mmCIF file of C-alpha atoms in Angstrom:
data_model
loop_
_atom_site.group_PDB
_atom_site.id
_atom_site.type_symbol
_atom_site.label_atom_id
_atom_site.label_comp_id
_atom_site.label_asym_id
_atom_site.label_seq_id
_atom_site.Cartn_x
_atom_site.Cartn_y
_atom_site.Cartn_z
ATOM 1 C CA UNK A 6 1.427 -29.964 1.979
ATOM 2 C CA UNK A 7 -1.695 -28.126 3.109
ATOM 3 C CA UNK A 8 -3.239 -25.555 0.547
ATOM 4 C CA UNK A 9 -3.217 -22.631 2.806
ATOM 5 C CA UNK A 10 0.878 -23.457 3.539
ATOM 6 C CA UNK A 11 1.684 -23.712 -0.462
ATOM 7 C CA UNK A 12 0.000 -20.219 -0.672
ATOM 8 C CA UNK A 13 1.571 -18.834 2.108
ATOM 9 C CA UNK A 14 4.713 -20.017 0.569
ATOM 10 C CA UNK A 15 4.045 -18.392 -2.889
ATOM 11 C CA UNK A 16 3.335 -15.307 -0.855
ATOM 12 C CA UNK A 17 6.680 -14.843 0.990
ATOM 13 C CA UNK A 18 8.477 -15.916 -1.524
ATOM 14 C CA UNK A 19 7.176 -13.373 -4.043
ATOM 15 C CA UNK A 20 6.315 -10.680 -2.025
ATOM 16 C CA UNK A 21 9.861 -10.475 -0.559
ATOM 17 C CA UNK A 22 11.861 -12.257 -3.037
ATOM 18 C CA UNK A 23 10.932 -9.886 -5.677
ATOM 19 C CA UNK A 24 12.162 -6.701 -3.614
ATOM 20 C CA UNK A 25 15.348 -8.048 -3.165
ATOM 21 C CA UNK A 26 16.083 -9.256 -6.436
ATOM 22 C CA UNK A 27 14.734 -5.760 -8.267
ATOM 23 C CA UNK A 28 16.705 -3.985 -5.194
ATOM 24 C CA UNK A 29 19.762 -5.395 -7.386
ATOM 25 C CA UNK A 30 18.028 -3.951 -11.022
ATOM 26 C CA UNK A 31 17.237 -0.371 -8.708
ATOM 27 C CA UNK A 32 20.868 -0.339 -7.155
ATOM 28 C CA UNK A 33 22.564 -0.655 -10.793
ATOM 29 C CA UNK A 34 20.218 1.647 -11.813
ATOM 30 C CA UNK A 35 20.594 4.589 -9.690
ATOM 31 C CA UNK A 36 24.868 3.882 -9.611
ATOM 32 C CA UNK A 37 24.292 4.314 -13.379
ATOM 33 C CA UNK A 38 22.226 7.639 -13.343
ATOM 34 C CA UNK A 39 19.124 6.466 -14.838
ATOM 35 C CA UNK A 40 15.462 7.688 -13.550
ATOM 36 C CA UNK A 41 14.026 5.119 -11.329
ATOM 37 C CA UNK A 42 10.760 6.322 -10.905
ATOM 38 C CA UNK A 43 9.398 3.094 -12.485
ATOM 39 C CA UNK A 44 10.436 0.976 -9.470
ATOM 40 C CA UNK A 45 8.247 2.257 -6.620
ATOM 41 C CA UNK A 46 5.291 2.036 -8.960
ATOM 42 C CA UNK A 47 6.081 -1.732 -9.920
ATOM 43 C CA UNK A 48 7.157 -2.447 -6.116
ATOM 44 C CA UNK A 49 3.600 -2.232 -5.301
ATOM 45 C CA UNK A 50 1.800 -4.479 -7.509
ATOM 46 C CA UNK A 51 4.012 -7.412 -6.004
ATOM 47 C CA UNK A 52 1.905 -8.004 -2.472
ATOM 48 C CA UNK A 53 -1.504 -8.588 -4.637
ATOM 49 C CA UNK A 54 0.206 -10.407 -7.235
ATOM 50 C CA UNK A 55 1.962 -13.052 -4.853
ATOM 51 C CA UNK A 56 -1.999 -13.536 -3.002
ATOM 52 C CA UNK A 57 -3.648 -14.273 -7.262
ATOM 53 C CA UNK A 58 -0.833 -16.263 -8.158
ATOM 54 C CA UNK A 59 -0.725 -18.475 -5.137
ATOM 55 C CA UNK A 60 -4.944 -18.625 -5.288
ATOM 56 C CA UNK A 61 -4.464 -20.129 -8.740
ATOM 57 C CA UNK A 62 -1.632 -22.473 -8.683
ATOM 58 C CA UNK A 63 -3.334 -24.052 -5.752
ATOM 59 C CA UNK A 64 -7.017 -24.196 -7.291
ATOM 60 C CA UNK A 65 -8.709 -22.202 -3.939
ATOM 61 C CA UNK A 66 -11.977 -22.282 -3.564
ATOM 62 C CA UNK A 67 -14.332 -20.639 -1.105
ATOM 63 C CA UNK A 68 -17.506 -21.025 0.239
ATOM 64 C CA UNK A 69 -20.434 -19.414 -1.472
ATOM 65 C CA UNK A 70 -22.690 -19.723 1.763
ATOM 66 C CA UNK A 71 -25.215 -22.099 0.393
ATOM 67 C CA UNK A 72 -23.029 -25.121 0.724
ATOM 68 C CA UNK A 73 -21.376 -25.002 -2.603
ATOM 69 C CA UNK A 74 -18.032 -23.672 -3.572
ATOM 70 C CA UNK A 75 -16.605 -20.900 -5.787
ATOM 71 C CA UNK A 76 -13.297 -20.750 -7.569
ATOM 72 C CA UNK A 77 -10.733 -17.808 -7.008
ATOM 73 C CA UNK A 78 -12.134 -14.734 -10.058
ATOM 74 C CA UNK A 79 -9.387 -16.480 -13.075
ATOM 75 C CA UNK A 80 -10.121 -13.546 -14.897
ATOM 76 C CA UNK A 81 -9.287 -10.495 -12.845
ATOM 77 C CA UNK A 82 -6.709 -12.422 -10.949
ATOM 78 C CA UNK A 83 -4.737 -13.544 -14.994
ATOM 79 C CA UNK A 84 -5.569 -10.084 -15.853
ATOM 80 C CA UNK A 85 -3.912 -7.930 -12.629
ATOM 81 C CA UNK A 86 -1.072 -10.379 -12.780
ATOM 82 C CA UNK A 87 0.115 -10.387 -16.022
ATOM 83 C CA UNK A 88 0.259 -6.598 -16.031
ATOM 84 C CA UNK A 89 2.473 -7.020 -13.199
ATOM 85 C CA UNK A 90 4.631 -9.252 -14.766
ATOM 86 C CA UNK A 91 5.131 -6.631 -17.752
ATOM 87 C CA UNK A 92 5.810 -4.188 -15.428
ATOM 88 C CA UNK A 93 8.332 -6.195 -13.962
ATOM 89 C CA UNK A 94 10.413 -6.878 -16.916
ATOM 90 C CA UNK A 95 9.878 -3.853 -18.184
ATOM 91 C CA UNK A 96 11.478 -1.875 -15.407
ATOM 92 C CA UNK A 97 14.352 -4.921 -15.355
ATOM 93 C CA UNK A 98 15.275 -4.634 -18.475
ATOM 94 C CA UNK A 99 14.966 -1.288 -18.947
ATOM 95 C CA UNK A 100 18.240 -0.715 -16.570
ATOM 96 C CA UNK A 101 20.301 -2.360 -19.775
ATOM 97 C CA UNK A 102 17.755 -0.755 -22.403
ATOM 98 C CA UNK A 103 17.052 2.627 -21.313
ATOM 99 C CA UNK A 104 15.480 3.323 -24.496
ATOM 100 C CA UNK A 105 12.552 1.102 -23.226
ATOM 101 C CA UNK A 106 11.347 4.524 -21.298
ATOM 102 C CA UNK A 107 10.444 1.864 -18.227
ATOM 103 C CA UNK A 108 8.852 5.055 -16.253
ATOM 104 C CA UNK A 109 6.466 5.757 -18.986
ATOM 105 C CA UNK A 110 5.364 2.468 -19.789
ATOM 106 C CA UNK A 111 4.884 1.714 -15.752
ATOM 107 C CA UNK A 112 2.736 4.329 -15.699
ATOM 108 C CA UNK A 113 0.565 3.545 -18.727
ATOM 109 C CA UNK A 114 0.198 0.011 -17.464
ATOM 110 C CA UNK A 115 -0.900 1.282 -14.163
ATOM 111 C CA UNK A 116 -3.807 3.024 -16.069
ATOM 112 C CA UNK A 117 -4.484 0.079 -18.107
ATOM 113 C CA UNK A 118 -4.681 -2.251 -14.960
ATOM 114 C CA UNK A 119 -6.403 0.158 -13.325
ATOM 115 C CA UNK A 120 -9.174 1.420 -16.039
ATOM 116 C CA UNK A 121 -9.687 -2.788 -17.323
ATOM 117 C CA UNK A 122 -9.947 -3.916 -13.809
ATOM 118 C CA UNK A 123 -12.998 -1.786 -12.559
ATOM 119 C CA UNK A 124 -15.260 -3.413 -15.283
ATOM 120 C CA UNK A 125 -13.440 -6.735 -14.505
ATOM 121 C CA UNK A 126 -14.777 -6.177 -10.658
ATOM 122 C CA UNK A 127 -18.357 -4.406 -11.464
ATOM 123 C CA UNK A 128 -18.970 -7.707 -13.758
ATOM 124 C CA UNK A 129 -18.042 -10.353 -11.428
ATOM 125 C CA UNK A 130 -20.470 -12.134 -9.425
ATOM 126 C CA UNK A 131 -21.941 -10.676 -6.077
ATOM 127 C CA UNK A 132 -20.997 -13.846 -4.335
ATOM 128 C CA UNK A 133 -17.422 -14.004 -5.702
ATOM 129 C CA UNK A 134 -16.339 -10.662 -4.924
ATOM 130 C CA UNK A 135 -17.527 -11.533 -1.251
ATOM 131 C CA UNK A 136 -15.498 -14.702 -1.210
ATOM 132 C CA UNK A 137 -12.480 -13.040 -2.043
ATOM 133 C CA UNK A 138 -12.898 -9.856 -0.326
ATOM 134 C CA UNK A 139 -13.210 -7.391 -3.371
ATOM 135 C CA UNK A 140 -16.991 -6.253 -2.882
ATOM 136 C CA UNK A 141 -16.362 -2.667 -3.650
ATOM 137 C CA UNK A 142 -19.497 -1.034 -1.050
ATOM 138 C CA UNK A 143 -19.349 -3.170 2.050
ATOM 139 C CA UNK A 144 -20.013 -1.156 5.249
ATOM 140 C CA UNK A 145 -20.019 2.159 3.008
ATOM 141 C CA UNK A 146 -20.677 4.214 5.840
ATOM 142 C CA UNK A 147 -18.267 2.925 8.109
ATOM 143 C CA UNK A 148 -15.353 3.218 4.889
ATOM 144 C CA UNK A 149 -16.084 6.469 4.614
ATOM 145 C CA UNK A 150 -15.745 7.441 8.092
ATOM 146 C CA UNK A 151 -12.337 5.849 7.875
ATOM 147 C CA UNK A 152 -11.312 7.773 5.055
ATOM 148 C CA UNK A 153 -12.305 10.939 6.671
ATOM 149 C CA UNK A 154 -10.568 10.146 9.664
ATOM 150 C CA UNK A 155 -7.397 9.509 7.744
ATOM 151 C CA UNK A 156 -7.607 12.389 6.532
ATOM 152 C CA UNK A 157 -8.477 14.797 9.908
ATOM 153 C CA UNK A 158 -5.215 12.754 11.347
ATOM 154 C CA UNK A 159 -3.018 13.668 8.168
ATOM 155 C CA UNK A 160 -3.975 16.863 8.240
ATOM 156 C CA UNK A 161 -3.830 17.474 12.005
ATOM 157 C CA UNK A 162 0.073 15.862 11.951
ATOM 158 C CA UNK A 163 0.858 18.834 9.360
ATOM 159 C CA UNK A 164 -0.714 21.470 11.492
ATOM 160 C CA UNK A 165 1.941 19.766 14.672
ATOM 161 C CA UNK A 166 4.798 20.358 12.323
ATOM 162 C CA UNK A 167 3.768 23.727 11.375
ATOM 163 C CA UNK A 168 3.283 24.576 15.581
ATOM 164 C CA UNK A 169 6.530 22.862 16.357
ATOM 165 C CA UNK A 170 8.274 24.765 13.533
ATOM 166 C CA UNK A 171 7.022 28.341 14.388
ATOM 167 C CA UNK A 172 7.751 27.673 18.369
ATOM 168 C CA UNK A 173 11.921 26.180 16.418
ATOM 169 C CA UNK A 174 11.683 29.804 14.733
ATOM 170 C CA UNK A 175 11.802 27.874 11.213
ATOM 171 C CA UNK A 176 11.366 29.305 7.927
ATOM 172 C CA UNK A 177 8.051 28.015 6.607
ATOM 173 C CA UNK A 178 8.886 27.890 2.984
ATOM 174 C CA UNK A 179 9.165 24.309 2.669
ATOM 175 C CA UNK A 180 5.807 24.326 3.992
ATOM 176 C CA UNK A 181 4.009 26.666 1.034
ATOM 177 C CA UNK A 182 0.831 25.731 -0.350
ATOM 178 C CA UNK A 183 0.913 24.331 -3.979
ATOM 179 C CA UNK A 184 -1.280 27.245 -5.723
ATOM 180 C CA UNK A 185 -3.300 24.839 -7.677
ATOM 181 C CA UNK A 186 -3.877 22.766 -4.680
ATOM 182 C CA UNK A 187 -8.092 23.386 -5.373
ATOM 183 C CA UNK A 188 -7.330 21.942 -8.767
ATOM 184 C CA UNK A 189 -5.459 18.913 -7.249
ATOM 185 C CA UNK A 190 -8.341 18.083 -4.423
ATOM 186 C CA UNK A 191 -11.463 18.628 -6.862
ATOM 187 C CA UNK A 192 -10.049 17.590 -9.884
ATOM 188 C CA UNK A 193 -6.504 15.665 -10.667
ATOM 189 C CA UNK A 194 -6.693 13.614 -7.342
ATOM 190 C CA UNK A 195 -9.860 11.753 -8.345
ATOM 191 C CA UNK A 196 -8.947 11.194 -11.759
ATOM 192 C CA UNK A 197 -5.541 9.951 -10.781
ATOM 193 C CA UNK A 198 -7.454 7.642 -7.841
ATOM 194 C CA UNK A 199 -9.256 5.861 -11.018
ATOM 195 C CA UNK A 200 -6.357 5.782 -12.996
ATOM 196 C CA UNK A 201 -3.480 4.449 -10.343
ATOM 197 C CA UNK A 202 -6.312 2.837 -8.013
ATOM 198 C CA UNK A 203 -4.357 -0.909 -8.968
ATOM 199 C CA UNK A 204 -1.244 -0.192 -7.565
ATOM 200 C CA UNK A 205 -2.422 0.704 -4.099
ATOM 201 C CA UNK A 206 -4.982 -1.739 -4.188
ATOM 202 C CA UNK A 207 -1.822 -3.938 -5.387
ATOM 203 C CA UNK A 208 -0.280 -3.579 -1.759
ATOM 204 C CA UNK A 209 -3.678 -3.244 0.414
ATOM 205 C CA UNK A 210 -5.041 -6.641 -1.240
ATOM 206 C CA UNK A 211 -1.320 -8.537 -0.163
ATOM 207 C CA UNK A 212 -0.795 -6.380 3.305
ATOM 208 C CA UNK A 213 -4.499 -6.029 4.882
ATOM 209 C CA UNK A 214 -6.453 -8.786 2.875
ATOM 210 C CA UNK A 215 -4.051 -11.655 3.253
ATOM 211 C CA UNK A 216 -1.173 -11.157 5.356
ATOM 212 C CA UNK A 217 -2.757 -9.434 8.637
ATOM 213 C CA UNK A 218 -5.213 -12.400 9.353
ATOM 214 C CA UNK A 219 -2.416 -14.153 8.936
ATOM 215 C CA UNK A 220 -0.558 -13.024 11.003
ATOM 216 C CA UNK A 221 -3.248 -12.177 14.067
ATOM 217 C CA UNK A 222 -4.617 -15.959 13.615
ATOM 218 C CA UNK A 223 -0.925 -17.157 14.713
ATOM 219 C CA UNK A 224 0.608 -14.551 17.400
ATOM 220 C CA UNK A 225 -2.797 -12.122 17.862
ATOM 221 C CA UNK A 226 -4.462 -9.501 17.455
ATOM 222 C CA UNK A 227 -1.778 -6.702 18.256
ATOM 223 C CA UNK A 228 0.926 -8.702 17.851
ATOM 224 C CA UNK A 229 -0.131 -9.480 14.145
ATOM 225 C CA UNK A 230 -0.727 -6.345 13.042
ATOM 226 C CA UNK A 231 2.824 -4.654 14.660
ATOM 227 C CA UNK A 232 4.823 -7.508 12.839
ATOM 228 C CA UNK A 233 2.821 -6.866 9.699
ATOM 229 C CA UNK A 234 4.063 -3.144 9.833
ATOM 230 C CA UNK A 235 7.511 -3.995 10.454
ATOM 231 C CA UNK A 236 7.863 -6.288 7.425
ATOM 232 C CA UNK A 237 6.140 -3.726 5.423
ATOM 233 C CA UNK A 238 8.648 -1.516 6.648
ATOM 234 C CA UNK A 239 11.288 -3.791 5.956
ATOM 235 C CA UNK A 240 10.090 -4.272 2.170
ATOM 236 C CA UNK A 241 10.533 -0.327 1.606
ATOM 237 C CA UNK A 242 14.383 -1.013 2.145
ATOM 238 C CA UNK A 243 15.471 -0.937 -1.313
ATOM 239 C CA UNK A 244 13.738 1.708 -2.265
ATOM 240 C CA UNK A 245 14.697 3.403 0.828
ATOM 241 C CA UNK A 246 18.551 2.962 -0.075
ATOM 242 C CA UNK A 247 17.658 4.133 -3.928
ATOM 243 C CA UNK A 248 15.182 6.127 -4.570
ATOM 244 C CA UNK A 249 13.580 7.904 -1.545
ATOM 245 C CA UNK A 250 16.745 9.313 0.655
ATOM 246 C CA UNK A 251 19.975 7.512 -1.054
ATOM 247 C CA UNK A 252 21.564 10.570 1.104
ATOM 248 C CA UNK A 253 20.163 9.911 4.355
ATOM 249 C CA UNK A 254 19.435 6.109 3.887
ATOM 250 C CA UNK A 255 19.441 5.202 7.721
ATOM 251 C CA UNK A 256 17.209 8.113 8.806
ATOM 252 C CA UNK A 257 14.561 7.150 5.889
ATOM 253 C CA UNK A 258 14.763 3.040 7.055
ATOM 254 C CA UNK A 259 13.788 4.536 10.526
ATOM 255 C CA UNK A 260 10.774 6.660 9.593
ATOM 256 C CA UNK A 261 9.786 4.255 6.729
ATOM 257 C CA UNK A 262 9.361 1.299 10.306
ATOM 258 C CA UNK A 263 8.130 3.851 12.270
ATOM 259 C CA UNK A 264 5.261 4.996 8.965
ATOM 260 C CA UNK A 265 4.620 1.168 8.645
ATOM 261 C CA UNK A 266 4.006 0.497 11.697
ATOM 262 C CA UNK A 267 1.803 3.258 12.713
ATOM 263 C CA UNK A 268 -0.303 3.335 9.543
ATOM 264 C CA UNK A 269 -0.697 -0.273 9.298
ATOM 265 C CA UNK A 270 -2.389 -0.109 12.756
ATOM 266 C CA UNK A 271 -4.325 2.574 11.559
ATOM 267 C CA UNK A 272 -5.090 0.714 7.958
ATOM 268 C CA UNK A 273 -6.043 -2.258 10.086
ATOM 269 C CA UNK A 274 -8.217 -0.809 12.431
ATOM 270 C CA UNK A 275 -10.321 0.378 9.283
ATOM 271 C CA UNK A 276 -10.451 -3.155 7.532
ATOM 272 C CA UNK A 277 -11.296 -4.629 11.002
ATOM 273 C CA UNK A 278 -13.982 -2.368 11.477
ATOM 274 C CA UNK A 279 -15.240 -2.627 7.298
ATOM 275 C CA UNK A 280 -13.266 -5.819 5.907
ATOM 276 C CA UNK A 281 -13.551 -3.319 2.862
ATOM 277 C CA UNK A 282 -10.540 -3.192 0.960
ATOM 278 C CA UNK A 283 -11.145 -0.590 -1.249
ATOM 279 C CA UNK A 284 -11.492 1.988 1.869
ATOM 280 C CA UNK A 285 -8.181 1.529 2.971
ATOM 281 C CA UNK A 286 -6.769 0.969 -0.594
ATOM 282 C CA UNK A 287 -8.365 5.208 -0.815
ATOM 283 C CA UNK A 288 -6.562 6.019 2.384
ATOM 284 C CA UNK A 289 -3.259 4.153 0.849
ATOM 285 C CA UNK A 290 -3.491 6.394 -1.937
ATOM 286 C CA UNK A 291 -4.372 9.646 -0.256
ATOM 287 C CA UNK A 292 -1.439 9.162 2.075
ATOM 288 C CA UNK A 293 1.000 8.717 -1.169
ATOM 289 C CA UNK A 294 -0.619 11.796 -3.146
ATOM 290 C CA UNK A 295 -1.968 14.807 -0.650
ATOM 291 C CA UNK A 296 1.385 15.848 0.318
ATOM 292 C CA UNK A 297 2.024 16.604 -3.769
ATOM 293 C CA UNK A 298 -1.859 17.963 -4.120
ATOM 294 C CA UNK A 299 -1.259 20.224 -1.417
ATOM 295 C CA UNK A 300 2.564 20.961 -1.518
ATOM 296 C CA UNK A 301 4.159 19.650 -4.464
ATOM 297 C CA UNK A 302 6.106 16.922 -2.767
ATOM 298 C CA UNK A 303 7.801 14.589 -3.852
ATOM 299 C CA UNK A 304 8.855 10.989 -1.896
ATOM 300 C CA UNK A 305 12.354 11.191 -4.121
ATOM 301 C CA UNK A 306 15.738 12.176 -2.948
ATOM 302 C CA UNK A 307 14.011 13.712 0.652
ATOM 303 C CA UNK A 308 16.846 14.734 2.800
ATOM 304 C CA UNK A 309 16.183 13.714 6.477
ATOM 305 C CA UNK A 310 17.841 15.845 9.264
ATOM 306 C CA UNK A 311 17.820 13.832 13.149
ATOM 307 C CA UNK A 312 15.665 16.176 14.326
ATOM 308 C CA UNK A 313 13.476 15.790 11.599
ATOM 309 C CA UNK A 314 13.697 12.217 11.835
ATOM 310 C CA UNK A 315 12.507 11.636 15.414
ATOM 311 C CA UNK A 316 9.693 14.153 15.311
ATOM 312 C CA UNK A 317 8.264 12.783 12.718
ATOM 313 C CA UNK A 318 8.533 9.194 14.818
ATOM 314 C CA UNK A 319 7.175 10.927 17.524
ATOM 315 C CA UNK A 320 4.366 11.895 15.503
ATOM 316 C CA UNK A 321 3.496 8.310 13.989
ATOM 317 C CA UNK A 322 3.444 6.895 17.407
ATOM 318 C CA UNK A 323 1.485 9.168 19.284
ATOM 319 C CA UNK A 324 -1.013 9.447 16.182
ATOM 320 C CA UNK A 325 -1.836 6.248 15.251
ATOM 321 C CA UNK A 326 -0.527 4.106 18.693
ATOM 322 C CA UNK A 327 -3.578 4.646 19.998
ATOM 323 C CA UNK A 328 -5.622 2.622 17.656
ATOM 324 C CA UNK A 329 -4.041 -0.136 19.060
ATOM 325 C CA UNK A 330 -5.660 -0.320 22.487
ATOM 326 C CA UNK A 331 -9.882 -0.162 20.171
ATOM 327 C CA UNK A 332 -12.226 -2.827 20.344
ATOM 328 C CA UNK A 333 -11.491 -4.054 16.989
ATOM 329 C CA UNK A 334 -7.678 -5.145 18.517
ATOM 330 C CA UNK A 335 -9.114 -6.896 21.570
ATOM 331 C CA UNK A 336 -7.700 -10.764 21.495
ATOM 332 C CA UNK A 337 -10.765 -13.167 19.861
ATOM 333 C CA UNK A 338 -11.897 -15.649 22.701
ATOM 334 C CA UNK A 339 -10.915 -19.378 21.865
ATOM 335 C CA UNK A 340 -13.653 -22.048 22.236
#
């Protein structure tokens, strides 16, 4: 068997294996009353994981460009993946010993992943990083034009909502500013970027990095990158069942496709455009954290109503559709 199909194989099987067999650990869980907090945050260090582990059981190797080879980085890959196991049987185990505190010690291993890996990266070899698409300033400019634009789009889909719910007659209220939202954007967002960065680079590395050229090499361009979004979608599931709308489970699936496959054109466009994937691993985590900066939300236990529900569809498509139909999705010419 071909190197690249044994990695692909380690891949899928991790990357969706381990959602459904945690989804059991997260169901028995939540039936029993116990915070599950800790299983979103361990959720996303699987994508990442699956891509080291399959690197190094193989033995991949790159090009350096001068007509040698380099091996995968054994050190930041061991490193990033044995923090992931921990948090994995952490958060499994603690569903039978709650007194293991599994949200607390997710949390600190996110920091120590996160704080230990930036020195891991700023260490490694020029050439490696390239190789294995971790160089942390490629096409800076370009990055942070994507970031910015995330965040114009983000902000203009709130300022919809607000429109649409003044012309409904609404009450605003769930739409109040945090008061310390100044303190959030200049101060506890960038701290928390450096301390959580791992965990969104944990998906971004797995989702953009590895699976998307993946995926566009065998069915295209646009194809690629809308069945990427739907299994992203799809790998929510669990969580969508048990920890973000248990209530209103169906309505949450259907936003959560609808999210994944809008944003992951939008993700893709900007790692087409960079191949940086620390730009859209910042727009991964601004997406997750400016609703709670800016109005103390949080992803848990959301109630969707249908009207809700399809707006916010609505809003995906005609946001981030667009994207589709740039340069950077037009079909490579074959030789």
């Amino acid at each position: 068997m071909q190197t690249d199909q044994k990695k692909a194989i380690f891949f899928f099987s991790i990357t969706f294996g381990m959602p459904i067999l945690m989804g059991i650990f997260l169901g028995i869980a939540y039936g029993h009353g116990q915070d599950v907090t800790a299983f979103p945050l361990a959720w996303m260090f699987f994508p990442a994981t699956a891509v080291m582990i399959g690197s190094l059981f193989v033995g991949e190797e790159k090009p350096d460009g001068r007509g040698g080879s380099l091996s995968a980085p054994r050190l930041f890959y061991g490193f990033f993946s044995l923090l992931a196991i921990l948090m994995t049987v952490v958060t499994a185990a603690a569903v039978f010993v709650p007194a293991l505190n599994a949200p607390q010690c997710v949390n600190f291993l996110t920091i120590i992943a996160s704080l230990v890996s930036l020195p891991l990266l700023l260490f490694m070899k020029k050439a490696k990083r390239e190789a294995f698409g971790l160089c942390l300033f490629r096409n800076a400019k370009k990055s942070l034009l994507g970031i910015l634009a995330f965040v114009a789009l983000y902000l203009a889909m709130i300022a919809v909502n607000w429109g649409i719910a003044l012309l409904a007659g609404t009450d605003l209220a769930g739409f109040s500013f945090n008061p310390d939202w100044g303190l959030w954007l200049g101060l506890l967002l960038p701290i928390t970027l450096v301390t959580s960065f791992a965990a969104y680079f944990g998906e971004e590395y797995g989702w953009r990095y590895y699976l998307m050229p993946l995926l566009q090499n065998k069915f295209g361009m646009k194809k690629g990158v809308l069945l990427l979004g739907i299994l992203w979608g799809l790998w929510h599931v669990p969580l969508n069942l048990f920890y973000y709308s248990p209530s209103t489970s169906v309505q949450s699936i259907l936003v959560q496709l609808a999210g994944c496959v809008g944003m992951g054109i939008f993700f893709g466009w900007v790692y087409l455009r960079t191949q940086n994937i620390w730009a859209v691993t910042v727009i991964h985590f601004l997406n997750n954290n400016l609703g709670l900066a800016l109005f103390l939300l949080s992803p848990q236990n959301v109630e969707r109503q249908w009207d809700d529900t399809l707006l916010t569809i609505a809003l995906y498509m005609l946001v981030y559709l667009p994207f589709l139909f740039t340069r950077e999705y037009q079909e490579k010419e074959t030789v």
